[in-house]
Coordinates of C-alpha atoms in Angstrom, one line a residue:
X17 CA 1.7 -28.1 -25.0
X18 CA 0.2 -30.3 -22.4
X19 CA -3.5 -31.1 -22.1
X20 CA -3.8 -29.9 -18.5
X21 CA -3.6 -26.2 -19.2
X22 CA -5.3 -24.0 -16.7
X23 CA -8.5 -22.0 -17.7
X24 CA -8.3 -18.2 -18.3
X25 CA -9.7 -15.0 -16.8
X26 CA -9.8 -11.5 -18.1
X27 CA -7.8 -8.6 -16.6
X28 CA -10.4 -5.8 -16.1
X29 CA -13.2 -5.3 -18.5
X30 CA -11.1 -4.7 -21.6
X31 CA -7.8 -6.3 -20.8
X32 CA -6.2 -9.5 -22.0
X33 CA -7.2 -13.0 -21.2
X34 CA -4.6 -14.7 -19.0
X35 CA -4.2 -18.0 -17.3
X36 CA -6.3 -18.1 -14.1
X37 CA -3.1 -18.4 -12.2
X38 CA 0.0 -16.2 -12.8
X39 CA 3.6 -16.5 -11.6
X40 CA 5.3 -14.3 -9.1
X41 CA 8.9 -14.0 -10.2
X42 CA 10.4 -11.9 -7.4
X43 CA 12.0 -14.8 -5.6
X44 CA 14.0 -15.8 -8.7
X45 CA 16.5 -13.0 -7.9
X46 CA 15.4 -11.2 -4.8
X47 CA 14.2 -11.5 -1.1
X48 CA 13.9 -15.2 -0.6
X49 CA 17.5 -16.3 -0.3
X50 CA 19.8 -18.0 -2.8
X51 CA 18.3 -19.1 -6.2
X52 CA 19.4 -21.1 -9.2
X53 CA 19.1 -19.3 -12.5
X54 CA 18.7 -22.5 -14.6
X55 CA 16.1 -23.9 -12.2
X56 CA 14.2 -20.6 -12.4
X57 CA 14.3 -20.6 -16.2
X58 CA 12.9 -24.1 -16.2
X59 CA 10.1 -23.0 -14.0
X60 CA 9.2 -20.1 -16.4
X61 CA 9.0 -22.5 -19.3
X62 CA 7.0 -25.1 -17.5
X63 CA 4.5 -22.4 -16.3
X64 CA 3.9 -21.3 -19.9
X65 CA 3.3 -24.9 -21.0
X66 CA 0.7 -25.2 -18.3
X67 CA -1.2 -22.0 -19.4
X68 CA 0.4 -19.5 -17.1
X69 CA 0.6 -16.3 -19.1
X70 CA 0.8 -13.5 -16.5
X71 CA 4.3 -13.0 -15.2
X72 CA 4.8 -10.6 -12.3
X73 CA 7.9 -8.5 -11.5
X74 CA 8.9 -5.0 -10.4
X75 CA 11.7 -2.5 -10.7
X76 CA 12.5 -2.8 -7.0
X77 CA 13.1 -6.5 -7.1
X78 CA 16.9 -6.6 -6.9
X79 CA 17.2 -3.0 -8.1
X80 CA 16.0 -4.0 -11.6
X81 CA 17.8 -7.4 -11.7
X82 CA 14.6 -9.4 -11.7
X83 CA 13.4 -7.5 -14.9
X84 CA 16.8 -8.1 -16.5
X85 CA 16.7 -11.8 -15.6
X86 CA 13.2 -12.2 -17.1
X87 CA 13.9 -10.3 -20.3
X88 CA 15.2 -13.2 -22.4
X89 CA 12.2 -15.4 -21.5
X90 CA 9.8 -12.6 -22.4
X91 CA 11.5 -11.9 -25.7
X92 CA 11.4 -15.6 -26.7
X93 CA 7.7 -15.7 -25.9
X94 CA 6.5 -12.1 -26.4
X95 CA 3.2 -13.0 -28.1
X96 CA 2.3 -15.5 -25.5
X97 CA 3.0 -13.7 -22.2
X98 CA 1.5 -10.8 -20.4
X99 CA 4.3 -8.8 -18.7
X100 CA 3.4 -7.1 -15.4
X101 CA 5.9 -4.8 -13.6
X102 CA 5.7 -2.0 -11.1
X103 CA 7.0 1.4 -10.1
X104 CA 6.9 3.4 -6.8
X105 CA 9.7 1.9 -4.6
X106 CA 12.6 4.1 -5.4
X107 CA 16.0 2.9 -4.4
X108 CA 18.4 5.7 -3.1
X109 CA 21.8 5.7 -4.8
X110 CA 23.5 6.0 -1.5
X111 CA 21.7 3.1 0.2
X112 CA 20.5 0.2 -2.0
X113 CA 18.9 -1.5 1.0
X114 CA 16.3 1.3 1.4
X115 CA 13.0 1.8 -0.5
X116 CA 11.4 5.3 -0.8
X117 CA 7.8 5.4 -2.0
X118 CA 7.4 7.8 -4.9
X119 CA 4.3 8.5 -7.0
X120 CA 5.3 11.8 -8.6
X121 CA 5.3 12.4 -12.3
X122 CA 9.0 12.8 -12.9
X123 CA 9.8 9.6 -11.1
X124 CA 7.1 7.6 -12.9
X125 CA 8.4 8.7 -16.3
X126 CA 11.9 7.8 -15.3
X127 CA 10.8 4.5 -13.9
X128 CA 8.8 3.4 -17.0
X129 CA 11.7 4.2 -19.3
X130 CA 14.1 2.2 -17.1
X131 CA 11.8 -0.8 -17.0
X132 CA 11.2 -0.8 -20.7
X133 CA 15.0 -0.8 -21.2
X134 CA 15.7 -3.6 -18.7
X135 CA 12.9 -5.7 -20.1
X136 CA 13.9 -4.9 -23.6
X137 CA 10.3 -4.5 -24.8
X138 CA 8.4 -1.7 -26.6
X139 CA 5.4 -1.8 -24.3
X140 CA 4.5 -3.0 -20.8
X141 CA 1.3 -5.0 -20.8
X142 CA 0.3 -4.2 -17.2
X143 CA 1.9 -1.4 -15.2
X144 CA 1.3 -1.2 -11.5
X145 CA 1.7 1.5 -8.9
X146 CA 3.5 -0.7 -6.4
X147 CA 2.7 1.4 -3.2
X148 CA 0.8 4.5 -2.4
X149 CA 2.5 7.8 -1.6
X150 CA -0.2 9.6 0.4
X151 CA 1.4 13.0 -0.2
X152 CA 0.6 12.8 -4.0
X153 CA -3.1 12.8 -5.0
X154 CA -3.8 9.4 -6.5
X155 CA -5.7 11.2 -9.3
X156 CA -2.4 12.9 -10.3
X157 CA -0.5 9.6 -10.2
X158 CA -3.1 7.8 -12.3
X159 CA -3.2 10.7 -14.7
X160 CA 0.4 10.3 -15.5
X161 CA 0.0 6.5 -15.9
X162 CA -2.9 7.2 -18.3
X163 CA -0.5 9.4 -20.3
X164 CA 1.8 6.4 -20.6
X165 CA -1.1 4.4 -22.1
X166 CA -1.9 7.1 -24.6
X167 CA 1.8 7.2 -25.6
X168 CA 1.9 3.5 -26.2
X169 CA 4.4 2.7 -23.4
X170 CA 1.8 0.8 -21.3
X171 CA -1.3 -1.1 -22.2
X172 CA -3.2 -1.6 -18.9
X173 CA -3.0 0.0 -15.5
X174 CA -2.8 -1.6 -12.1
X175 CA -2.6 -0.6 -8.5
X176 CA -1.3 -2.5 -5.4
X177 CA -2.3 -2.2 -1.8
X178 CA -4.7 0.6 -2.2
X179 CA -7.9 1.2 -0.2
X180 CA -11.4 1.0 -1.6
X181 CA -11.6 4.8 -1.7
X182 CA -8.3 5.1 -3.5
X183 CA -9.3 2.5 -6.0
X184 CA -12.5 4.3 -6.8
X185 CA -10.7 7.6 -7.2
X186 CA -8.1 6.1 -9.5
X187 CA -10.7 4.3 -11.6
X188 CA -12.6 7.5 -12.2
X189 CA -9.4 8.9 -13.9
X190 CA -8.6 5.9 -16.0
X191 CA -9.9 2.3 -16.0
X192 CA -7.9 0.1 -13.6
X193 CA -7.5 -3.4 -15.0
X194 CA -6.0 -5.2 -11.9
X195 CA -5.5 -4.7 -8.2
X196 CA -2.7 -6.6 -6.6
X197 CA -3.1 -7.0 -2.9
X198 CA -2.2 -9.7 -0.4
X199 CA -5.0 -12.3 -0.1
X200 CA -4.8 -15.8 1.5
X201 CA -6.1 -17.9 4.2
X202 CA -3.9 -15.9 6.6
X203 CA -4.6 -12.4 5.1
X204 CA -8.2 -11.5 4.4
X205 CA -8.4 -7.8 5.4
X206 CA -9.2 -6.7 1.9
X207 CA -12.5 -8.5 1.9
X208 CA -14.1 -5.8 4.1
X209 CA -13.9 -2.9 1.6
X210 CA -11.4 -3.4 -1.2
X211 CA -12.8 -6.6 -2.8
X212 CA -16.4 -5.2 -2.9
X213 CA -15.1 -2.1 -4.6
X214 CA -13.1 -4.1 -7.1
X215 CA -16.2 -6.2 -7.9
X216 CA -18.3 -3.1 -8.4
X217 CA -15.8 -1.5 -10.7
X218 CA -15.0 -4.6 -12.8
X219 CA -11.4 -4.7 -11.5
X220 CA -9.6 -8.1 -11.5
X221 CA -8.0 -9.1 -8.2
X222 CA -4.4 -10.4 -8.4
X223 CA -3.7 -11.9 -5.0
X224 CA 0.0 -11.9 -4.1
X225 CA 1.4 -14.2 -1.5
X226 CA -1.6 -16.5 -1.7
X227 CA 0.6 -19.1 0.0
X228 CA 1.5 -16.8 2.9
X229 CA 5.1 -16.5 1.6
X230 CA 5.4 -20.3 1.8
X231 CA 4.2 -20.5 5.4
X232 CA 0.9 -22.1 4.3
X233 CA 2.8 -24.8 2.5
X234 CA 4.4 -26.0 5.8
X235 CA 7.8 -25.4 4.2
X236 CA 9.0 -23.6 7.3
X237 CA 7.7 -22.9 10.8
X238 CA 10.0 -20.2 12.1
X239 CA 11.7 -17.9 9.7
X240 CA 14.4 -16.7 12.1
X241 CA 15.4 -20.2 12.9
X242 CA 15.1 -21.9 9.5
X243 CA 15.7 -19.4 6.7
X244 CA 18.9 -17.7 5.5
X245 CA 20.0 -14.4 6.9
X246 CA 19.1 -12.6 3.6
X247 CA 15.5 -13.9 3.5
X248 CA 13.0 -11.1 3.8
X249 CA 10.5 -13.3 5.7
X250 CA 12.7 -13.0 8.8
X251 CA 11.5 -9.4 9.1
X252 CA 7.7 -10.2 9.1
X253 CA 6.1 -10.5 12.5
X254 CA 3.9 -13.5 11.9
X255 CA 6.7 -15.8 10.8
X256 CA 9.0 -15.7 13.9
X257 CA 9.0 -16.6 17.6
X258 CA 5.7 -17.1 19.5
X259 CA 3.7 -15.8 16.5
X260 CA 5.1 -18.4 14.2
X261 CA 4.4 -21.2 16.7
X262 CA 0.8 -20.1 17.2
X263 CA 0.3 -19.7 13.4
X264 CA 1.8 -23.1 12.6
X265 CA -0.9 -24.6 14.8
X266 CA -3.6 -23.0 12.6
X267 CA -2.6 -25.2 9.7
X268 CA -4.2 -28.3 11.2
X269 CA -7.5 -28.0 9.2
X270 CA -5.5 -27.3 6.1
X271 CA -3.6 -30.5 6.7
X272 CA -6.8 -32.4 7.2
X273 CA -8.2 -31.2 3.9
X274 CA -5.0 -31.9 2.1
X275 CA -5.2 -35.5 3.3
X276 CA -8.8 -35.8 2.3
X277 CA -8.1 -34.5 -1.2
X278 CA -4.8 -36.3 -1.6
X279 CA -3.3 -32.8 -2.1
X280 CA -0.6 -30.7 -0.6
X281 CA -1.1 -27.9 2.0
X282 CA -0.3 -25.4 -0.6
X283 CA -2.8 -26.8 -3.1
X284 CA -5.6 -26.5 -0.5
X285 CA -4.5 -22.9 0.3
X286 CA -4.5 -22.0 -3.4
X287 CA -7.8 -23.8 -4.1
X288 CA -9.4 -21.6 -1.3
X289 CA -8.1 -18.5 -3.1
X290 CA -9.4 -19.6 -6.5
X291 CA -12.8 -20.2 -5.1
X292 CA -13.1 -16.6 -3.7
X293 CA -14.0 -15.6 -7.3
X294 CA -17.4 -17.3 -6.7
X295 CA -17.7 -16.2 -3.1
X296 CA -17.1 -12.5 -3.9
X297 CA -18.3 -12.3 -7.6
X298 CA -15.2 -11.1 -9.3
X299 CA -12.3 -12.5 -11.4
X300 CA -9.0 -13.1 -9.7
X301 CA -5.6 -14.4 -10.8
X302 CA -3.4 -15.4 -7.9
X303 CA 0.4 -15.2 -8.5
X304 CA 2.1 -17.7 -6.2
X305 CA 5.9 -17.4 -6.5
X306 CA 8.2 -20.2 -7.0
X307 CA 11.6 -21.1 -8.6
X308 CA 10.9 -24.7 -9.3
X309 CA 9.1 -26.4 -12.2
X310 CA 7.8 -29.0 -9.8
X311 CA 6.1 -26.4 -7.7
X312 CA 4.6 -24.7 -10.8
X313 CA 3.0 -28.0 -11.6
X314 CA 1.8 -28.4 -8.0
X315 CA 0.4 -24.9 -7.9
X316 CA -1.4 -24.9 -11.2
X317 CA -3.0 -28.2 -10.3
X318 CA -4.7 -26.5 -7.4
X319 CA -6.9 -24.6 -9.8
X320 CA -8.9 -27.8 -10.4
X321 CA -9.5 -28.6 -6.8
X322 CA -13.0 -27.9 -5.5
X323 CA -13.7 -27.4 -1.9
X324 CA -17.2 -28.0 -0.6
X325 CA -19.1 -25.4 1.4
X326 CA -18.4 -27.4 4.6
X327 CA -14.7 -27.4 3.8
X328 CA -14.6 -23.7 3.1
X329 CA -16.4 -23.2 6.4
X330 CA -13.7 -25.3 8.2
X331 CA -11.0 -22.9 6.8
X332 CA -13.0 -19.7 7.4
X333 CA -11.9 -19.0 11.0
X334 CA -8.2 -19.2 10.4
X335 CA -7.4 -15.6 9.3
X336 CA -9.0 -14.1 12.4
X337 CA -6.7 -16.1 14.6
X338 CA -3.4 -15.3 12.9
X339 CA -0.9 -13.7 15.3
X340 CA 1.2 -10.8 14.0
X341 CA 0.7 -8.3 11.2
X342 CA 1.5 -8.9 7.6
X343 CA 4.3 -6.3 7.7
X344 CA 6.3 -4.8 10.5
X345 CA 5.1 -1.4 9.2
X346 CA 1.5 -1.6 8.0
X347 CA 1.3 2.1 6.8
X348 CA 2.0 1.1 3.2
X349 CA -0.8 -1.6 3.1
X350 CA -4.4 -0.9 2.3
X351 CA -5.4 -2.3 5.8
X352 CA -3.1 0.3 7.4
X353 CA -5.1 3.1 5.8
X354 CA -8.7 1.9 5.7

């Protein structure tokens, strides 16, 4: 192992210690265009060397293909990794391009068994409700998830994109270890209600897309013009056309700080996310996604970058100026229901 392993944080009050930065694995087989399997495997191994122990996937990523892809890595390092996967985005048999949000008991039980089989493990370390079906009481959904814990199929429970009220209602049924929601320099809506609720309840925040799906790294400026036709980011309002042009201009203070710290844009964006643990008084474990070992090294190095109060203040206005919503349909985000 290397000497520059990242520090750790705890998932919830009684969950495992994990590296203070996790790895989002979705793009290794889904949503972000073509990928190289060998390159992705190298990224997984390098992440573990650097102290990354929380690996994030979901049954909906490539209709289970992402879980299958990760299984050999998990089996080879079972005692070293914390496996996080999710249920709720059901894929209709007659249309694999669609996702239907389901939180009902029969579906949850079917989903967990399928994930256990694809992952080829006896227990899932952290099991998330991926999205909220408002027609099913969240107390009922978490009640079923709690049964999975008692049955030994799941160790810890997580939620994704829920409101503060939904988080509190869920936590009253069974302790929630982690809440996964979008949080970055471009996406800060959860700070109003969700983050304070998580801090109050002892729930660890797991920010997804902390690099704004790559936009904050400067790797692309207009998804519709630069990314492949099968890249999901082409559907997101803030990454195309006039919105993309306006948002690209917002990166100038990030560029200035990157130059001052001899860092990349992505490292400054990640450093900002990491420092929110002190600003808001709760543990957090961002899960930037990548398929390259070199990017894993770059991302984990960001955990050691310290931004001054003045530098944080320079970045503070960015989110309020972002043009376009996070999703074309915000109903399934916490911000769309708060």
